[in-house]
């Protein structure tokens, strides 16, 4: 699976999850202890715009706009459209300066899509929705994280909590959750 195929699936998954939100979901806690549902969606939108801007050669906005001012669906629509427009074949092949270093556009998109797919699982758990990443999307995301976030040496406050062991035969989604420090 390439980054754009993974993005297409993640986009549809997040559209489904966001459409399933109720007003009562906004303040619900998520598996990411520092974020409630509203904050989690804001994080996904902010990250998506940041990577899209990086692909376009633009600096990150300061201060970061409120991407959810018109609601989570409009915020995600704007984010997905920006990401899709920025991820041209030429930009995916070129090197770009991102907050985490200079990387090919394909890698930058892979990182943000893995982040968004992982957080889609968080959103589904927090809002008790059935939609989850597919086995293929989970395996793609796990592959990205295995390259960038080895389980050894993770410290409190880092991007991921310590990996959680999952039983043999665990699904790809359960493996992704465990690897990123979430209880599957």
Backbone as a chain_set.jsonl record, in Angstrom:
{"seq": "XXXXXXXXXXXXXXXXXXXXXXXXXXXXXXXXXXXXXXXXXXXXXXXXXXXXXXXXXXXXXXXXXXXXXXXXXXXXXXXXXXXXXXXXXXXXXXXXXXXXXXXXXXXXXXXXXXXXXXXXXXXXXXXXXXXXXXXXXXXXXXXXXXXXXXXXXXXXXXXXXXXXXXXXXXXXXXXXXXXXXXXX", "coords": {"N": [[0.855, -1.176, 0.0], [0.627, 2.168, -0.899], [1.313, 5.596, 0.135], [-0.75, 7.34, -0.739], [-2.883, 5.645, -1.381], [-3.315, 4.622, 1.148], [-4.0, 7.032, 2.355], [-6.444, 7.615, 1.025], [-8.113, 5.574, 2.041], [-7.975, 6.159, 4.791], [-9.072, 8.72, 4.835], [-11.768, 8.18, 4.072], [-12.497, 6.541, 6.23], [-12.225, 8.334, 8.401], [-14.13, 10.247, 7.658], [-16.461, 8.732, 7.947], [-16.384, 8.147, 10.711], [-16.436, 10.751, 11.819], [-18.879, 11.659, 10.849], [-20.492, 10.095, 12.403], [-20.445, 11.234, 14.905], [-21.825, 12.703, 17.877], [-23.198, 15.615, 19.54], [-22.632, 15.17, 22.232], [-20.276, 13.769, 22.207], [-18.053, 15.402, 22.015], [-16.452, 16.199, 24.314], [-15.572, 13.772, 25.289], [-13.197, 11.502, 26.71], [-10.197, 10.215, 25.143], [-8.14, 7.42, 23.995], [-5.71, 8.706, 23.949], [-4.355, 10.294, 26.408], [-3.978, 13.056, 26.757], [-5.819, 14.333, 25.13], [-9.197, 15.143, 24.364], [-12.103, 14.119, 22.421], [-12.678, 16.298, 20.668], [-10.216, 17.709, 20.712], [-8.528, 15.731, 19.667], [-9.447, 15.413, 17.013], [-8.894, 17.982, 16.133], [-6.09, 17.892, 16.319], [-5.518, 15.983, 14.314], [-6.386, 17.389, 12.062], [-4.758, 19.705, 12.153], [-2.2, 18.542, 11.892], [-2.459, 17.384, 9.338], [-2.795, 19.661, 7.694], [-0.322, 20.846, 8.22], [1.553, 19.036, 7.092], [0.665, 19.058, 4.417], [1.128, 21.749, 3.819], [3.915, 21.738, 4.096], [4.595, 20.093, 1.931], [3.945, 21.844, -0.059], [5.828, 23.743, 0.292], [5.416, 25.72, 2.132], [5.596, 27.596, 5.167], [4.724, 26.539, 8.474], [1.661, 27.711, 9.868], [1.526, 30.382, 12.244], [-0.065, 31.892, 14.767], [-1.505, 28.565, 15.092], [-4.364, 27.99, 13.191], [-7.878, 27.703, 14.153], [-8.978, 24.927, 13.134], [-11.341, 23.615, 13.439], [-13.394, 25.389, 13.671], [-15.743, 25.628, 12.18], [-16.934, 23.268, 12.731], [-16.375, 19.671, 13.156], [-16.716, 18.077, 10.796], [-16.518, 19.903, 8.641], [-13.966, 20.826, 9.197], [-12.41, 18.506, 8.824], [-13.005, 18.013, 6.111], [-11.781, 20.236, 4.863], [-9.121, 19.772, 5.578], [-8.575, 17.246, 4.376], [-8.971, 17.9, 1.683], [-6.914, 19.79, 1.306], [-4.649, 18.2, 1.799], [-4.899, 16.294, -0.267], [-4.716, 17.939, -2.567], [-2.137, 18.961, -2.261], [-0.484, 16.757, -2.448], [0.839, 16.01, -4.958], [2.074, 13.923, -7.658], [4.693, 14.756, -8.335], [5.495, 16.221, -6.063], [5.389, 14.224, -4.139], [7.568, 12.71, -4.823], [9.714, 14.386, -4.454], [12.149, 15.926, -2.189], [11.366, 17.333, 1.0], [11.3, 19.839, 3.529], [10.338, 19.107, 6.697], [8.811, 19.277, 9.989], [10.041, 17.161, 11.288], [12.362, 16.708, 9.946], [14.231, 16.586, 6.79], [12.627, 14.995, 4.247], [11.469, 12.605, 1.767], [8.479, 13.396, -0.06], [6.615, 11.293, -0.183], [7.241, 9.856, 2.134], [6.641, 11.78, 4.094], [3.864, 12.016, 3.715], [3.189, 9.382, 4.346], [3.802, 9.29, 7.074], [1.966, 11.169, 8.204], [-0.448, 10.015, 7.445], [-0.295, 7.521, 8.729], [-0.358, 8.456, 11.339], [-2.926, 9.631, 11.384], [-4.525, 7.397, 10.793], [-4.003, 5.798, 13.011], [-5.029, 7.453, 15.002], [-7.658, 7.413, 14.144], [-8.495, 4.967, 15.071], [-8.371, 5.549, 17.809], [-10.407, 7.482, 17.924], [-12.643, 5.97, 17.181], [-12.762, 4.153, 19.331], [-13.134, 5.935, 21.496], [-15.633, 7.019, 20.92], [-17.253, 4.898, 20.726], [-17.751, 3.642, 18.256], [-18.1, 1.434, 15.463], [-16.458, 1.493, 13.198], [-13.24, 0.852, 12.025], [-9.696, 0.914, 11.266], [-8.734, -0.888, 8.314], [-7.237, -4.179, 7.973], [-5.137, -3.969, 6.169], [-4.59, -1.199, 6.142], [-3.903, -0.849, 8.819], [-1.605, -2.469, 8.911], [0.039, -1.064, 7.127], [0.335, 1.363, 8.582], [1.547, 0.398, 10.914], [3.943, -0.475, 9.82], [5.082, 1.987, 9.086], [5.398, 3.181, 11.626], [7.127, 1.318, 12.789], [9.496, 1.856, 11.462], [10.062, 4.439, 12.337], [9.582, 4.775, 15.066], [10.887, 2.982, 17.175], [10.234, 0.423, 19.612], [12.019, 0.293, 21.731], [13.484, 2.306, 24.212], [11.535, 4.287, 24.464], [10.245, 7.11, 26.062], [8.49, 8.64, 28.843], [6.196, 11.11, 27.802], [7.016, 11.108, 25.213], [6.239, 10.545, 21.705], [4.896, 8.098, 21.659], [3.557, 5.851, 24.059], [4.975, 3.201, 26.044], [5.27, 0.171, 24.231], [2.661, -2.233, 24.097], [2.335, -5.594, 24.801], [0.812, -7.875, 22.597], [-1.332, -10.695, 22.127], [-0.226, -13.727, 20.442], [-1.331, -14.099, 17.135], [-2.913, -11.882, 17.137], [-4.968, -9.37, 15.644], [-4.136, -7.186, 12.856], [-4.927, -4.595, 13.465], [-5.093, -4.689, 16.253], [-2.395, -5.197, 16.767], [-1.277, -2.796, 15.832], [-2.446, -0.985, 17.655], [-1.339, -1.928, 20.105], [1.435, -1.628, 19.57], [1.659, 1.111, 19.42], [1.256, 1.827, 22.006], [-1.284, 1.59, 23.046], [-4.037, 0.064, 24.675], [-5.237, -2.752, 23.261]], "CA": [[0.0, 0.0, 0.0], [1.387, 3.419, -0.91], [0.778, 6.633, 1.024], [-2.008, 7.913, -1.221], [-3.914, 4.618, -1.203], [-3.59, 4.643, 2.589], [-4.729, 8.268, 2.638], [-7.828, 7.476, 0.554], [-8.849, 4.757, 3.007], [-8.053, 6.891, 6.05], [-10.035, 9.801, 4.609], [-13.121, 7.621, 4.147], [-12.706, 6.083, 7.602], [-12.455, 9.494, 9.263], [-15.43, 10.833, 7.292], [-17.483, 7.88, 8.571], [-16.342, 8.351, 12.164], [-16.864, 12.118, 12.137], [-20.323, 11.718, 10.595], [-21.158, 9.385, 13.494], [-20.329, 11.953, 16.177], [-22.946, 13.442, 18.436], [-22.679, 16.726, 20.359], [-22.145, 14.657, 23.512], [-18.962, 13.147, 22.028], [-17.002, 16.417, 21.956], [-15.567, 16.22, 25.485], [-15.224, 12.422, 25.742], [-11.765, 11.199, 26.699], [-9.729, 9.276, 24.126], [-6.971, 6.677, 24.464], [-4.608, 9.662, 24.099], [-4.759, 10.926, 27.669], [-3.939, 14.52, 26.722], [-6.813, 14.867, 24.208], [-10.57, 14.652, 24.258], [-12.464, 13.891, 21.024], [-12.508, 17.544, 19.914], [-8.784, 17.974, 20.592], [-7.96, 14.707, 18.798], [-9.774, 15.775, 15.632], [-8.095, 19.179, 15.856], [-4.715, 17.44, 16.098], [-5.442, 15.357, 12.993], [-6.508, 18.453, 11.055], [-3.559, 20.525, 12.21], [-1.105, 17.765, 11.306], [-2.686, 17.254, 7.903], [-2.478, 20.946, 7.064], [1.107, 21.081, 8.355], [2.255, 18.234, 6.087], [0.298, 19.588, 3.1], [1.886, 22.987, 3.658], [5.307, 21.367, 3.868], [4.706, 19.628, 0.541], [3.826, 23.038, -0.906], [6.938, 24.634, 0.586], [4.943, 26.805, 2.998], [5.886, 27.492, 6.598], [3.551, 26.27, 9.317], [1.081, 28.963, 10.366], [1.733, 30.692, 13.653], [-0.543, 30.732, 15.501], [-2.266, 27.558, 14.354], [-5.79, 28.354, 13.139], [-8.865, 26.762, 14.694], [-9.491, 24.201, 11.972], [-12.663, 23.063, 13.748], [-14.317, 26.499, 13.949], [-17.026, 25.358, 11.515], [-17.336, 21.909, 13.076], [-15.397, 18.647, 12.792], [-16.858, 17.618, 9.406], [-15.932, 20.937, 7.776], [-12.528, 20.838, 9.469], [-11.779, 17.381, 8.137], [-13.14, 18.241, 4.664], [-10.739, 21.184, 4.479], [-7.834, 19.096, 5.742], [-8.432, 16.214, 3.348], [-8.825, 18.573, 0.386], [-5.578, 20.381, 1.266], [-3.691, 17.109, 1.669], [-5.027, 15.707, -1.603], [-4.204, 18.899, -3.547], [-0.695, 19.145, -2.079], [0.24, 15.502, -2.672], [0.982, 15.707, -6.382], [3.144, 12.942, -7.875], [6.0, 15.411, -8.295], [5.823, 16.551, -4.676], [5.612, 12.985, -3.388], [8.902, 12.205, -5.164], [10.737, 15.371, -4.08], [12.478, 16.107, -0.779], [10.714, 18.484, 1.621], [11.625, 20.091, 4.931], [9.205, 18.908, 7.602], [9.248, 19.467, 11.38], [10.835, 16.014, 11.73], [13.538, 16.587, 9.089], [14.03, 16.607, 5.345], [12.203, 13.661, 3.833], [10.674, 12.572, 0.54], [7.059, 13.657, 0.139], [5.925, 10.018, 0.086], [7.429, 9.54, 3.557], [5.866, 12.746, 4.877], [2.455, 11.592, 3.651], [3.065, 8.122, 5.078], [3.807, 9.587, 8.513], [0.713, 11.792, 8.635], [-1.535, 9.05, 7.269], [-0.189, 6.56, 9.833], [-0.838, 9.167, 12.524], [-4.38, 9.785, 11.283], [-5.142, 6.071, 10.891], [-3.891, 5.403, 14.419], [-6.001, 8.25, 15.74], [-9.007, 6.96, 13.779], [-8.794, 3.914, 16.046], [-8.657, 6.246, 19.059], [-11.719, 8.124, 17.785], [-13.654, 4.907, 17.205], [-12.851, 3.65, 20.709], [-13.68, 6.987, 22.361], [-17.037, 7.301, 20.6], [-17.926, 3.599, 20.671], [-18.171, 3.357, 16.891], [-17.574, 0.175, 14.937], [-15.485, 1.703, 12.12], [-11.838, 0.695, 12.424], [-8.821, 0.748, 10.105], [-8.668, -2.243, 7.763], [-5.985, -4.879, 8.265], [-4.098, -3.425, 5.288], [-4.233, 0.14, 6.621], [-3.197, -1.032, 10.09], [-0.274, -2.984, 8.607], [0.774, 0.072, 6.563], [0.661, 2.272, 9.682], [2.511, -0.287, 11.775], [5.219, -0.437, 9.105], [5.63, 3.341, 9.211], [5.85, 3.394, 13.002], [8.277, 0.451, 13.066], [10.679, 2.543, 10.941], [10.301, 5.735, 12.975], [9.372, 4.787, 16.519], [11.143, 1.657, 17.743], [9.697, 0.31, 20.978], [13.074, 0.456, 22.726], [13.884, 3.661, 24.553], [10.45, 5.271, 24.549], [10.223, 7.746, 27.374], [7.258, 9.387, 29.102], [6.115, 12.375, 27.105], [7.362, 10.947, 23.804], [5.075, 10.373, 20.826], [4.177, 6.873, 22.003], [3.812, 5.179, 25.33], [5.622, 1.909, 25.856], [4.474, -0.801, 23.479], [1.924, -3.215, 24.893], [2.356, -6.903, 24.148], [-0.473, -8.43, 22.162], [-1.192, -12.149, 22.001], [0.002, -14.291, 19.111], [-2.563, -14.172, 16.36], [-3.681, -10.634, 17.245], [-5.232, -8.736, 14.352], [-3.245, -6.078, 12.52], [-5.39, -3.413, 14.202], [-4.659, -4.881, 17.643], [-0.945, -5.028, 16.771], [-1.027, -1.354, 15.722], [-2.792, -0.374, 18.944], [-0.333, -2.311, 21.086], [2.721, -1.046, 19.23], [1.633, 2.554, 19.705], [1.052, 2.035, 23.437], [-2.712, 1.592, 23.384], [-4.563, -1.232, 25.073], [-6.168, -3.185, 22.205]], "C": [[0.894, 1.229, 0.0], [0.663, 4.475, -0.07], [-0.576, 7.154, 0.554], [-3.154, 6.908, -1.151], [-4.313, 4.559, 0.272], [-4.365, 5.905, 2.97], [-6.189, 8.154, 2.213], [-8.666, 6.677, 1.551], [-9.023, 5.491, 4.34], [-9.066, 8.029, 5.957], [-11.471, 9.273, 4.737], [-13.458, 7.148, 5.562], [-13.015, 7.267, 8.52], [-13.765, 10.193, 8.926], [-16.575, 10.052, 7.946], [-17.542, 8.127, 10.075], [-16.849, 9.736, 12.551], [-18.358, 12.28, 11.903], [-21.109, 11.043, 11.716], [-21.086, 10.079, 14.841], [-21.648, 12.589, 16.588], [-22.37, 14.618, 19.228], [-22.107, 16.257, 21.704], [-20.743, 14.059, 23.414], [-17.809, 14.133, 22.191], [-15.996, 16.315, 23.095], [-15.17, 14.831, 25.987], [-13.717, 12.219, 25.713], [-11.444, 10.198, 25.587], [-8.588, 8.445, 24.703], [-5.707, 7.535, 24.554], [-4.96, 10.545, 25.288], [-4.812, 12.444, 27.603], [-5.04, 15.138, 25.874], [-8.192, 14.269, 24.406], [-10.877, 14.51, 22.764], [-12.229, 15.144, 20.18], [-11.022, 17.833, 19.675], [-8.113, 16.992, 19.627], [-8.223, 15.034, 17.328], [-8.998, 17.03, 15.231], [-6.649, 18.828, 15.569], [-4.571, 16.826, 14.706], [-5.525, 16.404, 11.884], [-5.256, 19.309, 11.011], [-2.376, 19.806, 11.559], [-1.246, 17.619, 9.806], [-2.36, 18.528, 7.154], [-0.975, 21.233, 7.126], [1.875, 20.31, 7.278], [1.926, 18.738, 4.687], [1.053, 20.884, 2.825], [3.357, 22.722, 3.397], [5.539, 20.873, 2.451], [4.663, 20.802, -0.43], [4.972, 24.022, -0.696], [6.563, 25.802, 1.48], [5.348, 26.542, 4.448], [4.588, 27.202, 7.355], [2.991, 27.584, 9.836], [1.347, 29.14, 11.861], [0.946, 31.959, 13.966], [-1.33, 29.779, 14.589], [-3.735, 27.961, 14.359], [-6.668, 27.311, 13.836], [-9.519, 26.066, 13.511], [-10.893, 23.64, 12.201], [-13.703, 24.147, 14.013], [-15.692, 26.277, 13.333], [-17.511, 23.935, 11.745], [-16.34, 20.88, 12.573], [-15.513, 18.177, 11.341], [-16.232, 18.625, 8.445], [-14.419, 20.996, 7.968], [-11.819, 19.707, 8.75], [-11.883, 17.55, 6.624], [-12.018, 19.143, 4.163], [-9.365, 20.534, 4.534], [-7.598, 18.099, 4.622], [-8.231, 16.845, 1.972], [-7.427, 19.175, 0.245], [-4.525, 19.294, 1.071], [-3.712, 16.539, 0.254], [-4.433, 16.644, -2.666], [-2.681, 19.034, -3.46], [0.112, 17.924, -2.501], [0.27, 15.13, -4.156], [2.092, 14.667, -6.562], [4.539, 13.56, -7.808], [6.419, 15.721, -6.864], [6.078, 15.3, -3.843], [7.01, 12.426, -3.655], [10.023, 13.123, -4.69], [11.007, 15.356, -2.574], [11.817, 17.385, -0.266], [11.186, 18.611, 3.061], [10.345, 19.998, 5.75], [9.698, 19.124, 9.028], [10.138, 18.336, 11.896], [12.04, 15.752, 10.815], [13.196, 16.665, 7.614], [13.762, 15.178, 4.875], [11.523, 13.739, 2.467], [9.198, 12.791, 0.867], [6.265, 12.401, 0.454], [6.048, 9.644, 1.562], [6.643, 10.503, 4.427], [4.392, 12.371, 4.882], [2.25, 10.301, 4.421], [2.979, 8.371, 6.581], [2.472, 10.172, 8.942], [-0.46, 10.832, 8.483], [-1.482, 7.988, 8.373], [-0.695, 7.19, 11.126], [-2.365, 9.249, 12.51], [-5.095, 8.437, 11.385], [-5.109, 5.567, 12.336], [-4.912, 6.167, 15.256], [-7.442, 7.947, 15.34], [-9.432, 5.842, 14.732], [-9.153, 4.551, 17.389], [-10.062, 6.85, 19.037], [-12.839, 7.097, 17.846], [-13.85, 4.373, 18.625], [-13.545, 4.684, 21.599], [-15.174, 7.188, 22.155], [-17.859, 6.031, 20.406], [-18.535, 3.321, 19.3], [-17.467, 2.104, 16.388], [-16.485, 0.365, 13.884], [-14.071, 1.624, 12.681], [-10.989, 0.657, 11.154], [-8.862, -0.703, 9.612], [-7.339, -2.882, 8.171], [-4.85, -4.3, 7.421], [-3.636, -2.045, 5.756], [-3.479, 0.048, 7.945], [-1.778, -1.532, 9.848], [0.602, -1.884, 8.001], [1.243, 0.992, 7.689], [1.702, 1.668, 10.611], [3.894, -0.28, 11.125], [5.883, 0.934, 9.192], [6.187, 3.542, 10.613], [7.053, 2.525, 13.346], [9.572, 1.093, 12.569], [11.061, 3.754, 11.786], [10.26, 5.732, 14.495], [9.611, 3.397, 17.104], [10.66, 1.589, 19.189], [10.753, 0.52, 22.068], [13.335, 1.946, 22.957], [12.774, 4.699, 24.566], [10.396, 5.809, 25.974], [8.891, 8.444, 27.582], [7.31, 10.748, 28.407], [6.519, 12.279, 25.64], [6.086, 10.676, 23.005], [4.244, 9.145, 21.187], [4.531, 6.419, 23.412], [4.543, 3.87, 25.025], [4.686, 0.97, 25.111], [3.835, -1.791, 24.448], [1.941, -4.527, 24.128], [0.939, -7.322, 23.794], [-0.28, -9.926, 21.973], [-0.853, -12.569, 20.566], [-1.335, -14.392, 18.398], [-3.416, -12.918, 16.459], [-3.855, -10.046, 15.847], [-4.231, -7.613, 14.107], [-3.635, -4.815, 13.279], [-4.972, -3.514, 15.665], [-3.147, -4.718, 17.762], [-0.575, -3.546, 16.691], [-1.311, -0.666, 17.053], [-1.713, -0.684, 19.987], [1.01, -1.657, 20.827], [2.788, 0.428, 19.583], [1.244, 2.847, 21.153], [-0.389, 2.103, 23.875], [-3.135, 0.176, 23.75], [-5.576, -1.678, 24.018], [-7.495, -3.693, 22.753]], "O": [[1.818, 1.325, 0.808], [-0.464, 4.261, 0.377], [-1.462, 7.385, 1.377], [-4.292, 7.297, -0.885], [-5.495, 4.459, 0.603], [-5.271, 5.858, 3.801], [-7.081, 8.555, 2.961], [-9.793, 7.057, 1.868], [-10.096, 5.447, 4.942], [-9.827, 8.268, 6.894], [-12.291, 9.866, 5.438], [-14.58, 7.337, 6.032], [-13.95, 7.213, 9.32], [-14.446, 10.685, 9.827], [-17.537, 10.642, 8.436], [-18.621, 8.296, 10.642], [-17.609, 9.873, 13.509], [-19.035, 12.963, 12.671], [-22.268, 11.384, 11.952], [-21.613, 9.563, 15.826], [-22.47, 12.959, 15.75], [-21.182, 14.62, 19.552], [-21.198, 16.886, 22.245], [-20.087, 13.863, 24.437], [-16.688, 13.716, 22.482], [-14.79, 16.343, 22.848], [-14.497, 14.723, 27.012], [-13.035, 12.701, 24.807], [-12.307, 9.437, 25.15], [-8.113, 8.739, 25.8], [-4.73, 7.12, 25.178], [-5.785, 11.451, 25.166], [-5.603, 13.064, 28.314], [-5.196, 16.359, 25.886], [-8.346, 13.062, 24.592], [-10.005, 14.753, 21.93], [-11.645, 15.064, 19.099], [-10.624, 18.164, 18.558], [-7.232, 17.378, 18.859], [-7.32, 14.94, 16.497], [-8.502, 17.122, 14.108], [-6.04, 19.406, 14.669], [-3.608, 17.117, 13.997], [-4.815, 16.311, 10.883], [-4.749, 19.604, 9.929], [-1.641, 20.398, 10.77], [-0.26, 17.719, 9.076], [-1.724, 18.491, 6.101], [-0.416, 21.802, 6.189], [2.753, 20.872, 6.622], [2.821, 18.838, 3.848], [1.56, 21.09, 1.722], [3.98, 23.397, 2.576], [6.556, 21.191, 1.836], [5.274, 20.755, -1.497], [5.082, 25.016, -1.413], [7.313, 26.773, 1.577], [5.426, 25.394, 4.885], [3.5, 27.578, 6.919], [3.751, 28.478, 10.206], [1.385, 28.175, 12.625], [1.289, 33.021, 13.448], [-1.753, 30.135, 13.489], [-4.293, 28.244, 15.419], [-6.24, 26.181, 14.073], [-10.5, 26.56, 12.953], [-11.558, 23.232, 11.249], [-14.783, 23.853, 14.526], [-16.7, 26.693, 13.904], [-18.394, 23.453, 11.037], [-15.549, 21.165, 11.673], [-14.491, 17.901, 10.713], [-15.496, 18.241, 7.535], [-13.676, 21.195, 7.006], [-10.766, 19.905, 8.143], [-10.921, 17.252, 5.916], [-11.38, 18.844, 3.153], [-8.542, 20.727, 3.639], [-6.541, 18.106, 3.99], [-7.409, 16.373, 1.186], [-6.821, 19.082, -0.822], [-3.609, 19.455, 0.264], [-2.66, 16.327, -0.35], [-3.726, 16.188, -3.564], [-2.015, 19.202, -4.482], [1.278, 18.055, -2.873], [-0.215, 14.07, -4.552], [2.963, 14.547, -5.701], [5.465, 12.945, -7.278], [7.574, 15.507, -6.494], [6.905, 15.324, -2.932], [7.574, 11.742, -2.801], [11.163, 12.681, -4.541], [10.208, 14.844, -1.79], [11.717, 18.382, -0.982], [11.441, 17.61, 3.731], [9.388, 20.734, 5.51], [10.908, 19.15, 9.252], [10.905, 18.533, 12.839], [12.665, 14.695, 10.901], [12.032, 16.793, 7.234], [14.574, 14.277, 5.084], [11.058, 14.802, 2.057], [8.729, 12.416, 1.941], [5.342, 12.437, 1.268], [5.087, 9.174, 2.172], [6.033, 10.081, 5.41], [3.743, 12.402, 5.927], [1.227, 10.142, 5.088], [2.181, 7.743, 7.277], [1.896, 9.729, 9.935], [-1.372, 10.836, 9.31], [-2.526, 7.597, 8.896], [-1.379, 6.538, 11.915], [-3.015, 8.965, 13.516], [-6.158, 8.346, 11.998], [-6.078, 4.982, 12.819], [-5.577, 5.59, 16.116], [-8.359, 8.2, 16.121], [-10.589, 5.78, 15.148], [-10.12, 4.145, 18.033], [-10.81, 6.742, 20.009], [-13.865, 7.325, 18.487], [-14.982, 4.167, 19.063], [-14.443, 4.34, 22.367], [-15.9, 7.493, 23.101], [-19.011, 6.083, 19.976], [-19.662, 2.837, 19.184], [-16.373, 1.766, 16.84], [-15.661, -0.53, 13.697], [-13.752, 2.255, 13.688], [-11.516, 0.393, 10.073], [-9.007, -1.63, 10.408], [-6.434, -2.203, 8.655], [-3.727, -4.158, 7.905], [-2.44, -1.754, 5.767], [-2.521, 0.789, 8.166], [-0.843, -1.075, 10.505], [1.784, -1.786, 8.33], [2.417, 1.359, 7.744], [2.631, 2.351, 11.043], [4.902, -0.098, 11.809], [7.1, 1.031, 9.352], [7.311, 4.015, 10.777], [7.915, 2.948, 14.117], [10.628, 0.904, 13.173], [12.243, 4.063, 11.935], [10.848, 6.604, 15.135], [8.664, 2.709, 17.485], [10.679, 2.592, 19.902], [10.42, 0.883, 23.196], [13.397, 2.735, 22.014], [13.058, 5.892, 24.672], [10.488, 5.063, 26.948], [8.225, 8.806, 26.612], [8.33, 11.437, 28.424], [6.385, 13.252, 24.897], [4.994, 10.592, 23.568], [3.022, 9.154, 21.035], [5.657, 6.588, 23.879], [4.697, 3.494, 23.862], [3.474, 0.972, 25.329], [4.408, -2.133, 25.482], [1.601, -4.568, 22.945], [0.001, -7.15, 24.572], [0.83, -10.373, 21.685], [-1.155, -11.857, 19.608], [-2.35, -14.734, 19.005], [-4.526, -12.883, 15.927], [-2.995, -10.206, 14.981], [-3.563, -7.148, 15.031], [-2.765, -4.048, 13.693], [-4.541, -2.522, 16.253], [-2.661, -4.163, 18.748], [0.328, -3.089, 17.392], [-0.51, 0.143, 17.522], [-1.234, 0.22, 20.671], [1.658, -1.181, 21.758], [3.832, 0.935, 19.993], [0.935, 3.99, 21.491], [-0.692, 2.613, 24.953], [-2.634, -0.795, 23.182], [-6.64, -1.075, 23.882], [-8.37, -4.088, 21.983]]}, "num_chains": 1, "name": "protein.A"}
